[in-house]
CSV table of C-alpha atoms in Angstrom, one decimal:
chain,number,residue,atom,x,y,z
A,108,MET,CA,113.9,-22.6,36.3
A,109,SER,CA,116.2,-25.3,35.0
A,110,ASP,CA,114.4,-27.9,37.0
A,111,ILE,CA,111.0,-27.1,35.6
A,112,SER,CA,110.8,-30.2,33.5
A,113,SER,CA,111.2,-32.5,36.4
A,114,ILE,CA,108.8,-30.3,38.4
A,115,TYR,CA,106.0,-30.8,35.9
A,116,THR,CA,106.8,-34.5,35.6
A,117,ILE,CA,106.3,-34.9,39.4
A,118,PHE,CA,103.1,-32.7,39.0
A,119,ILE,CA,101.6,-35.1,36.5
A,120,ILE,CA,101.9,-38.0,39.0
A,121,GLU,CA,100.6,-35.9,41.9
A,122,PHE,CA,97.6,-34.6,39.7
A,123,ALA,CA,96.8,-38.2,38.6
A,124,LEU,CA,96.9,-39.6,42.3
A,125,PHE,CA,94.8,-36.6,43.4
A,126,PHE,CA,91.9,-37.4,41.0
A,127,GLY,CA,92.4,-41.2,41.0
A,128,VAL,CA,93.0,-41.1,37.3
A,129,SER,CA,93.0,-44.1,35.1
A,130,SER,CA,92.2,-44.4,31.3
A,131,SER,CA,89.0,-46.3,32.2
A,132,GLY,CA,87.9,-43.5,34.6
A,133,CYS,CA,88.0,-40.7,32.2
A,134,PRO,CA,84.5,-39.5,30.9
A,135,VAL,CA,83.2,-39.4,27.4
A,136,LEU,CA,82.3,-35.8,27.1
A,137,GLU,CA,79.5,-34.5,24.9
A,138,CYS,CA,80.3,-31.1,23.7
A,139,TRP,CA,79.3,-28.4,21.3
A,140,PHE,CA,81.8,-27.5,18.5
A,141,VAL,CA,81.4,-23.7,17.9
A,142,GLN,CA,83.1,-21.6,15.2
A,143,GLU,CA,82.5,-18.8,12.9
A,144,LYS,CA,80.5,-19.5,9.9
A,145,PRO,CA,82.6,-19.7,6.7
A,146,GLY,CA,82.3,-16.8,4.3
A,147,HIS,CA,81.5,-14.0,6.8
A,148,GLY,CA,83.9,-11.2,7.3
A,149,GLY,CA,84.8,-9.8,10.7
A,150,GLY,CA,82.7,-7.4,12.7
A,151,PHE,CA,80.9,-6.9,15.9
A,152,SER,CA,78.2,-9.6,15.2
A,153,VAL,CA,79.8,-12.7,13.5
A,154,PRO,CA,77.4,-15.6,12.8
A,155,MET,CA,78.3,-18.6,14.5
A,156,SER,CA,77.7,-22.3,13.9
A,157,GLN,CA,77.5,-25.1,16.4
A,158,GLU,CA,77.7,-28.8,15.9
A,159,LYS,CA,77.4,-31.8,18.3
A,160,SER,CA,80.8,-33.2,19.3
A,161,LEU,CA,82.2,-36.0,21.4
A,162,MET,CA,85.6,-36.4,23.1
A,163,PHE,CA,86.8,-39.9,24.2
A,164,ILE,CA,89.5,-39.3,26.7
A,165,ARG,CA,92.5,-41.5,27.9
A,166,THR,CA,95.6,-40.6,29.9
A,167,GLU,CA,97.6,-42.8,27.5
A,168,ALA,CA,98.0,-42.4,23.7
A,169,TYR,CA,95.5,-44.2,21.6
A,170,SER,CA,96.2,-47.3,19.6
A,171,GLU,CA,94.2,-48.8,16.7
A,172,GLU,CA,93.1,-51.5,19.0
A,173,THR,CA,91.7,-49.1,21.7
A,174,MET,CA,90.1,-47.0,19.1
A,175,SER,CA,88.3,-50.0,17.6
A,176,ASP,CA,86.6,-50.7,20.9
A,177,LEU,CA,84.9,-47.4,20.9
A,178,HIS,CA,81.5,-47.0,19.2
A,179,PRO,CA,80.6,-43.2,18.7
A,180,PRO,CA,76.8,-42.4,18.4
A,181,ALA,CA,75.5,-42.3,14.8
A,182,ASP,CA,74.0,-38.8,15.2
A,183,ILE,CA,77.4,-37.2,15.5
A,184,SER,CA,79.6,-36.5,12.5
A,185,PRO,CA,82.8,-38.5,12.4
A,186,SER,CA,84.6,-35.2,11.8
A,187,ARG,CA,83.6,-34.1,15.2
A,188,ILE,CA,84.7,-37.2,17.1
A,189,TYR,CA,87.9,-36.5,19.0
A,190,TYR,CA,90.2,-39.1,20.7
A,191,VAL,CA,92.0,-37.1,23.3
A,192,THR,CA,95.2,-37.9,25.1
A,193,ASP,CA,95.3,-36.2,28.5
A,194,PRO,CA,98.6,-37.3,30.4
A,195,ALA,CA,97.7,-35.6,33.6
A,196,GLY,CA,94.0,-36.5,33.6
A,197,THR,CA,92.7,-33.0,33.8
A,198,PHE,CA,89.5,-34.0,32.1
A,199,CYS,CA,89.2,-37.1,34.5
A,200,SER,CA,87.5,-35.5,37.4
A,201,ALA,CA,84.4,-36.9,39.0
A,202,ALA,CA,82.8,-33.4,38.5
A,203,LEU,CA,83.0,-34.2,34.7
A,204,ASN,CA,81.7,-37.8,35.0
A,205,PRO,CA,78.0,-37.8,36.1
A,206,PRO,CA,76.4,-41.1,37.1
A,207,LYS,CA,74.9,-43.2,34.3
A,208,GLY,CA,71.4,-42.0,33.3
A,209,SER,CA,71.8,-38.6,35.0
A,210,VAL,CA,70.1,-35.7,33.5
A,211,ASN,CA,72.6,-33.1,34.7
A,212,LYS,CA,75.7,-33.2,32.5
A,213,PRO,CA,78.8,-31.1,32.3
A,214,LYS,CA,78.8,-28.1,29.8
A,215,CYS,CA,81.5,-28.4,27.2
A,216,GLU,CA,82.4,-26.3,24.3
A,217,ILE,CA,85.2,-26.8,21.8
A,218,ASN,CA,86.5,-24.0,19.7
A,219,PRO,CA,89.2,-23.7,17.0
A,220,PHE,CA,92.3,-22.1,18.6
A,221,MET,CA,94.8,-19.9,16.7
A,222,PRO,CA,98.2,-19.5,18.5
A,223,HIS,CA,99.4,-16.0,18.7
A,224,ALA,CA,101.9,-13.9,20.5
A,225,SER,CA,100.7,-12.1,23.6
A,226,MET,CA,100.4,-8.4,23.6
A,227,VAL,CA,100.5,-7.8,27.5
A,228,ARG,CA,103.9,-6.6,28.7
A,229,TRP,CA,104.2,-9.3,31.4
A,230,ALA,CA,104.0,-12.0,28.8
A,231,SER,CA,105.7,-10.3,25.8
A,232,ALA,CA,109.1,-11.7,26.8
A,233,LEU,CA,107.7,-15.2,26.0
A,234,THR,CA,107.7,-14.5,22.3
A,235,ASP,CA,110.9,-12.4,21.8
A,236,SER,CA,111.6,-14.2,18.5
A,237,ALA,CA,109.7,-12.8,15.6
A,238,GLN,CA,109.7,-16.4,14.0
A,239,SER,CA,106.7,-18.8,14.5
A,240,PRO,CA,108.0,-22.3,15.7
A,241,VAL,CA,107.4,-25.2,13.5
A,242,TYR,CA,105.6,-26.8,16.5
A,243,LEU,CA,102.6,-24.4,16.0
A,244,GLN,CA,102.0,-25.9,12.5
A,245,ALA,CA,99.1,-28.2,13.7
A,246,ASP,CA,95.5,-28.1,14.5
A,247,TRP,CA,94.7,-26.4,17.7
A,248,PHE,CA,91.6,-26.5,19.9
A,249,SER,CA,90.6,-24.8,23.1
A,250,VAL,CA,88.0,-26.6,25.3
A,251,ALA,CA,86.0,-24.9,28.1
A,252,VAL,CA,84.1,-27.3,30.5
A,253,GLN,CA,82.0,-26.5,33.6
A,254,GLY,CA,81.6,-29.4,36.0
A,255,LEU,CA,78.5,-30.5,37.9
A,256,ASP,CA,77.3,-28.5,40.8
A,257,GLU,CA,80.0,-25.7,40.4
A,258,GLN,CA,82.7,-28.1,41.4
A,259,LEU,CA,85.1,-27.4,38.6
A,260,THR,CA,85.7,-25.1,35.7
A,261,LEU,CA,88.4,-26.1,33.2
A,262,SER,CA,90.1,-24.6,30.1
A,263,ASN,CA,92.4,-26.8,28.0
A,264,VAL,CA,94.5,-26.1,24.9
A,265,MET,CA,94.9,-29.2,22.7
A,266,ARG,CA,97.3,-29.9,19.8
A,267,ALA,CA,96.6,-32.4,17.1
A,268,PRO,CA,98.7,-33.2,14.0
A,269,SER,CA,97.1,-31.6,10.9
A,270,ALA,CA,93.9,-33.3,9.8
A,271,SER,CA,94.0,-35.7,12.8
A,272,LYS,CA,91.3,-36.2,15.3
A,273,GLU,CA,93.7,-37.3,18.1
A,274,PRO,CA,94.6,-34.1,20.0
A,275,LYS,CA,96.7,-34.1,23.1
A,276,VAL,CA,96.2,-31.6,26.0
A,277,ILE,CA,99.2,-29.2,26.1
A,278,LEU,CA,98.0,-26.5,28.6
A,279,SER,CA,95.4,-26.9,31.3
A,280,VAL,CA,94.0,-24.2,33.6
A,281,SER,CA,91.3,-25.2,36.1
A,282,SER,CA,89.6,-23.9,39.3
A,283,LYS,CA,88.0,-26.3,41.9
A,284,THR,CA,86.0,-23.3,43.3
A,285,PRO,CA,84.2,-21.5,40.4
A,286,VAL,CA,82.0,-19.7,42.9
A,287,VAL,CA,83.3,-18.4,46.3
A,288,ARG,CA,81.3,-16.8,49.1
A,289,SER,CA,83.0,-14.9,51.9
A,290,ARG,CA,82.1,-12.7,54.9
A,291,LEU,CA,83.5,-9.3,55.2
A,292,GLY,CA,87.0,-9.0,56.7
A,293,GLU,CA,88.0,-12.7,56.0
A,294,PRO,CA,90.9,-13.8,53.9
A,295,VAL,CA,89.8,-15.3,50.6
A,296,LEU,CA,91.5,-18.0,48.4
A,297,LEU,CA,90.5,-18.0,44.7
A,298,ASP,CA,91.6,-21.4,43.4
A,299,CYS,CA,93.4,-21.6,40.1
A,300,GLY,CA,95.9,-24.3,39.0
A,301,PHE,CA,97.7,-25.0,35.8
A,302,TRP,CA,99.6,-27.8,34.1
A,303,ILE,CA,101.9,-27.9,31.0
A,304,ASP,CA,102.7,-31.0,29.1
A,305,PRO,CA,106.4,-31.6,29.9
A,306,SER,CA,107.0,-33.3,26.6
A,307,SER,CA,105.9,-30.2,24.8
A,308,PRO,CA,108.6,-27.7,23.5
A,309,VAL,CA,106.8,-24.8,25.2
A,310,HIS,CA,107.1,-26.2,28.7
A,311,SER,CA,110.6,-24.9,29.3
A,312,SER,CA,110.1,-21.5,27.6
A,313,GLY,CA,108.6,-19.7,30.7
A,314,PHE,CA,105.1,-18.6,31.6
A,315,SER,CA,103.2,-15.7,32.9
A,316,VAL,CA,100.2,-15.5,35.2
A,317,GLU,CA,97.6,-12.8,35.3
A,318,TRP,CA,94.5,-12.1,37.6
A,319,ARG,CA,92.0,-9.6,36.2
A,320,TYR,CA,88.9,-8.3,37.9
A,321,GLN,CA,85.6,-7.8,36.0
A,322,PHE,CA,82.3,-6.3,37.3
A,323,ARG,CA,79.5,-4.7,35.4
A,324,GLY,CA,81.7,-3.8,32.3
A,325,GLU,CA,84.4,-2.4,34.3
A,326,GLY,CA,87.8,-4.1,35.0
A,327,ARG,CA,91.2,-3.8,36.5
A,328,LEU,CA,94.4,-5.6,36.8
A,329,VAL,CA,94.7,-7.2,40.2
A,330,LEU,CA,98.1,-9.2,39.8
A,331,ALA,CA,100.5,-10.1,37.0
A,332,TYR,CA,103.6,-12.3,37.4
A,333,ASP,CA,106.3,-12.7,34.6
A,334,GLY,CA,107.6,-16.1,35.3
A,335,LYS,CA,110.4,-15.9,32.6
A,336,ASN,CA,112.0,-12.7,34.3
A,337,ASP,CA,110.7,-13.6,37.8
A,338,ARG,CA,109.0,-10.2,38.5
A,339,PHE,CA,105.5,-8.8,39.3
A,340,ALA,CA,104.0,-6.1,37.2
A,341,GLU,CA,103.0,-2.8,39.0
A,342,THR,CA,99.4,-2.6,39.9
A,343,SER,CA,97.2,-0.3,42.1
A,344,GLU,CA,95.8,-3.2,43.9
A,345,THR,CA,96.7,-3.9,47.5
A,346,GLY,CA,96.3,-7.0,49.7
A,347,ALA,CA,96.6,-9.5,46.8
A,348,ASP,CA,99.3,-12.2,46.4
A,349,ILE,CA,100.1,-15.6,45.1
A,350,ASP,CA,102.3,-18.4,46.5
A,351,ILE,CA,105.4,-18.2,44.3
A,352,THR,CA,106.7,-21.5,45.7
A,353,GLY,CA,103.5,-23.4,45.0
A,354,LEU,CA,103.4,-21.7,41.5
A,355,TYR,CA,106.6,-23.4,40.4
A,356,GLU,CA,106.3,-26.6,42.4
A,357,THR,CA,102.7,-27.6,41.6
A,358,GLY,CA,101.3,-25.0,39.2
A,359,ASN,CA,99.3,-23.4,42.0
A,360,ALA,CA,98.3,-19.9,40.7
A,361,SER,CA,95.6,-19.2,43.4
A,362,LEU,CA,95.0,-15.7,44.3
A,363,ILE,CA,95.0,-14.8,47.9
A,364,LEU,CA,93.1,-11.7,49.1
A,365,GLU,CA,94.1,-10.8,52.6
A,366,GLU,CA,90.9,-9.1,53.8
A,367,SER,CA,87.7,-9.3,51.8
A,368,GLN,CA,85.8,-6.1,51.2
A,369,VAL,CA,82.5,-5.3,49.4
A,370,ARG,CA,84.5,-4.0,46.5
A,371,HIS,CA,86.1,-7.3,45.8
A,372,SER,CA,82.7,-8.8,44.8
A,373,GLY,CA,82.8,-9.7,41.0
A,374,VAL,CA,84.4,-12.1,38.6
A,375,TYR,CA,88.1,-12.8,38.6
A,376,ILE,CA,89.9,-14.1,35.5
A,377,CYS,CA,92.9,-16.4,35.9
A,378,SER,CA,95.0,-16.4,32.7
A,379,VAL,CA,98.1,-18.4,32.2
A,380,TYR,CA,100.4,-17.5,29.2
A,381,LEU,CA,102.9,-19.7,27.3
A,382,PRO,CA,104.6,-18.8,24.1
A,383,HIS,CA,101.8,-18.2,21.7
A,384,LEU,CA,99.3,-20.0,23.9
A,385,LEU,CA,96.6,-18.9,26.4
A,386,ALA,CA,94.1,-20.5,28.7
A,387,GLN,CA,92.0,-18.9,31.3
A,388,VAL,CA,89.2,-19.6,33.7
A,389,ALA,CA,86.7,-17.4,35.6
A,390,VAL,CA,86.0,-17.4,39.4
A,391,GLU,CA,83.1,-15.6,40.8
A,392,LEU,CA,83.5,-14.0,44.3
A,393,GLU,CA,80.5,-12.9,46.2
A,394,ILE,CA,80.9,-10.9,49.5
A,395,VAL,CA,77.9,-11.8,51.7
A,396,GLU,CA,77.5,-10.1,55.1
A,397,PRO,CA,74.2,-10.4,57.0
A,398,PRO,CA,72.7,-7.5,58.7
A,399,SER,CA,72.9,-6.4,62.4
A,400,LEU,CA,69.5,-5.5,63.8
A,401,SER,CA,68.3,-3.1,66.4
A,402,ILE,CA,64.8,-2.0,67.6
A,403,TYR,CA,64.0,1.4,68.9
A,404,PRO,CA,63.1,2.8,71.3
A,405,SER,CA,64.8,0.4,73.6
A,406,PRO,CA,63.3,-0.8,75.9
A,407,LEU,CA,59.8,-0.3,74.6
A,408,PRO,CA,57.5,1.9,76.8
A,409,LEU,CA,54.3,0.7,78.3
A,410,LEU,CA,51.5,0.7,75.8
A,411,VAL,CA,48.0,2.0,76.8
A,412,PRO,CA,44.9,1.0,74.9
A,413,GLY,CA,44.1,3.8,72.5
A,414,GLN,CA,47.6,4.9,72.3
A,415,VAL,CA,49.7,4.4,69.1
A,416,LEU,CA,53.3,3.4,69.7
A,417,VAL,CA,55.7,3.8,66.6
A,418,ILE,CA,58.8,1.4,66.7
A,419,GLN,CA,61.7,1.2,64.4
A,420,CYS,CA,63.8,-1.6,63.1
A,421,GLU,CA,67.2,-0.7,61.8
A,422,ALA,CA,69.2,-3.2,59.7
A,423,SER,CA,72.9,-2.2,58.9
A,424,GLY,CA,76.1,-3.4,57.7
A,425,PHE,CA,74.8,-5.9,55.1
A,426,ALA,CA,75.8,-6.8,51.6
A,427,PRO,CA,74.5,-7.4,49.0
A,428,HIS,CA,71.7,-5.0,49.1
A,429,THR,CA,68.7,-7.4,48.7
A,430,LEU,CA,66.9,-7.6,52.1
A,431,ASP,CA,63.4,-8.4,53.3
A,432,LEU,CA,62.1,-6.9,56.6
A,433,VAL,CA,59.0,-8.2,58.2
A,434,TRP,CA,57.4,-7.8,61.8
A,435,GLU,CA,56.1,-10.7,63.9
A,436,PHE,CA,54.2,-10.7,67.2
A,437,THR,CA,54.3,-13.6,69.8
A,438,GLY,CA,51.6,-13.4,72.4
A,439,ALA,CA,51.5,-14.7,75.9
A,440,ASP,CA,50.1,-17.9,74.6
A,441,GLY,CA,53.3,-18.5,72.5
A,442,LYS,CA,51.5,-18.2,69.2
A,443,SER,CA,53.2,-16.2,66.5
A,444,ARG,CA,51.7,-14.1,63.7
A,445,SER,CA,52.9,-11.7,61.0
A,446,LEU,CA,52.4,-7.9,61.4
A,447,GLY,CA,53.5,-7.2,57.8
A,448,GLN,CA,56.6,-5.3,56.5
A,449,GLY,CA,55.6,-1.9,58.0
A,450,GLY,CA,57.0,1.2,56.4
A,451,VAL,CA,60.2,0.2,54.8
A,452,THR,CA,62.8,3.1,54.0
A,453,GLY,CA,65.2,3.2,51.0
A,454,HIS,CA,68.7,1.8,51.1
A,455,ARG,CA,71.6,3.8,52.6
A,456,LEU,CA,75.1,3.2,51.3
A,457,ALA,CA,77.9,3.2,53.9
A,458,SER,CA,81.6,4.2,53.2
A,459,ASP,CA,82.7,0.6,53.3
A,460,GLY,CA,80.1,-0.4,50.7
A,461,THR,CA,77.6,-2.0,52.9
A,462,PHE,CA,73.9,-1.1,53.1
A,463,SER,CA,71.5,0.0,55.7
A,464,GLN,CA,67.7,0.0,55.7
A,465,GLY,CA,64.9,0.5,58.1
A,466,SER,CA,61.2,-0.3,58.7
A,467,HIS,CA,58.8,1.4,61.1
A,468,LEU,CA,55.7,-0.1,62.6
A,469,ALA,CA,52.7,1.7,64.2
A,470,LEU,CA,51.4,-0.3,67.2
A,471,ASP,CA,47.8,0.2,68.2
A,472,SER,CA,46.6,-2.5,70.5
A,473,SER,CA,43.0,-1.9,69.9
A,474,LYS,CA,43.4,-2.6,66.1
A,475,LEU,CA,46.2,-5.2,66.1
A,476,GLY,CA,44.8,-7.3,69.0
A,477,LEU,CA,48.0,-7.2,71.1
A,478,GLY,CA,46.1,-8.5,74.2
A,479,ARG,CA,48.3,-7.7,77.3
A,480,GLY,CA,51.5,-7.7,75.3
A,481,GLY,CA,54.2,-10.1,74.1
A,482,ASP,CA,57.3,-10.1,72.1
A,483,ILE,CA,57.7,-7.9,69.0
A,484,THR,CA,60.3,-9.4,66.6
A,485,CYS,CA,61.9,-7.8,63.6
A,486,VAL,CA,63.0,-10.5,61.0
A,487,ALA,CA,65.5,-9.7,58.4
A,488,LYS,CA,65.9,-12.3,55.4
A,489,HIS,CA,69.2,-12.0,53.6
A,490,ASP,CA,71.4,-14.2,51.3
A,491,GLY,CA,73.7,-14.4,54.4
A,492,GLY,CA,71.1,-15.9,56.6
A,493,THR,CA,68.0,-14.8,58.6
A,494,ARG,CA,68.5,-12.5,61.5
A,495,ARG,CA,66.1,-11.6,64.3
A,496,ALA,CA,65.7,-8.9,67.0
A,497,THR,CA,63.2,-9.1,69.7
A,498,ALA,CA,61.8,-6.6,72.2
A,499,ALA,CA,59.2,-7.1,75.0
A,500,LEU,CA,55.9,-5.1,74.7
A,501,ASN,CA,53.7,-4.6,77.7
A,502,VAL,CA,50.0,-3.4,77.3
A,503,ILE,CA,48.4,-2.2,80.6
A,504,GLY,CA,44.6,-1.6,81.3
A,505,VAL,CA,43.2,-4.4,79.2
A,506,SER,CA,40.0,-6.0,80.8
A,507,ALA,CA,40.7,-7.9,84.0
A,508,PRO,CA,44.2,-7.2,85.4
A,509,SER,CA,46.7,-10.0,84.8
A,510,ILE,CA,49.0,-11.2,87.4
A,511,GLU,CA,51.6,-8.9,86.1
A,512,ASP,CA,49.3,-5.9,86.1
A,513,SER,CA,48.2,-6.8,89.7
A,514,MET,CA,51.8,-7.0,90.9
A,515,ALA,CA,52.5,-3.7,89.2
A,516,MET,CA,49.5,-2.1,90.8
A,517,VAL,CA,50.5,-3.5,94.3
A,518,ALA,CA,53.9,-2.2,93.8
A,519,VAL,CA,52.6,1.2,93.0
A,520,ALA,CA,50.2,1.2,95.9
A,521,LEU,CA,53.1,0.2,98.3
A,522,VAL,CA,55.2,2.9,96.9
A,523,LEU,CA,52.4,5.5,97.4
A,524,TYR,CA,51.6,4.2,100.8
A,525,GLY,CA,55.2,4.6,101.9
A,526,MET,CA,55.4,8.1,100.5
A,527,ILE,CA,52.3,9.1,102.5
A,528,LYS,CA,53.6,7.6,105.7
A,529,PHE,CA,57.0,9.4,105.2
A,530,LEU,CA,55.3,12.7,104.6
A,531,SER,CA,52.9,12.2,107.4
A,532,TRP,CA,55.9,11.3,109.9
A,533,THR,CA,57.8,14.3,108.5
A,534,PHE,CA,55.0,16.9,109.2
A,535,SER,CA,54.2,15.3,112.5
A,536,SER,CA,57.8,15.5,113.7
A,537,SER,CA,58.0,19.1,112.6
A,538,ASP,CA,54.8,20.1,114.4
A,539,SER,CA,56.0,18.4,117.7
A,540,SER,CA,59.3,20.2,117.5
A,541,ASP,CA,57.6,23.7,116.9
A,542,THR,CA,55.3,23.2,120.0
A,543,GLU,CA,58.2,22.2,122.3
A,544,LEU,CA,60.1,25.3,121.2
A,545,LYS,CA,57.2,27.6,121.9
A,546,ASP,CA,56.7,26.0,125.4
A,547,LYS,CA,60.2,26.7,126.2
A,548,LYS,CA,60.1,30.3,125.2
A,549,VAL,CA,56.9,30.8,127.3
A,550,LYS,CA,58.8,29.4,130.4
């Protein structure tokens, strides 16, 4: 704990080297400044206003000379132009700096931020004193940014001297994997890292980390760590952990799930608490498991013209529940065609949260034009990938016999001939024995 200042100083250097940060490499971010409209009281629906805003960003403090070289656009109010000092270069990622002329741009929103004491018990020790530090008497802002192609999500808290437009990043929380996909049973890492300005009075006052799960309006606490008192809060969640060494050495607050399950799908919120400050990012986890396919009956029986054979395709163990089942037929000539979806059943939920679904298809060679047979394939199209199951179908008695039919008939003829010869030999031997026995008795 006593070395936390030097740890964060080292982390600034590592962070800058990782991103290749330089003042000239930092982007100019176009943002929306969003706040409550003045003159409206509280309530569930508070009118909001939004204004175009711009952030010039440097890793070093601005001077009058560097500011004079900047030329903000005329369509943005001077009151919404900010000259941001970002010592660790948290804004200076390639994911926030699109190529010149690119249509796709990062999403950025700036909000006024009001420092306040935390009410959660694992962070309450950070604000034991009832007095509000003089350091908080300033203009505070929170900035939420989403990078290009889901490469980065970032939440920064900035402090500016009152009435100044030169804020400095004090707390930064980010994730390089805002969206994570995983197969069932695999270990999962939900990335979250944080940085605290080592020159700020809050950097040596302790911190707390919280991971919370949200899905369809329901939520639960997954993990909470009180860094000031070095202890975890009690939760009902099992199989979730963080790297304590990495937490202190590099600000690595990533959540580790030992074995992914369907119930883990949802949004995870990584929150970092400092005295009177809070920043958080959301990471979405989707468990994607493709189906296993089986065709019944197996193997398929011979199909006679005029006969209807009902076959079943069973898809099981998949998640999420969206699935398309179709049937295909590949004839002896190698050409494939669709036989449609067949009769699709409803979803069935398994105890592990995965789904099952089936489709049945009535095969009538006279109507479907199956010829002498071929391959029947069940195709399942799922977010986890396309899966196929194939079974061989043989149709007998169609027009002139094929080579396969001829060989089958020859085989049947040989078997019948053999049986006849065997029975004939058996009866002949029996009659001869009876005759010899009678001759002996006569003698």
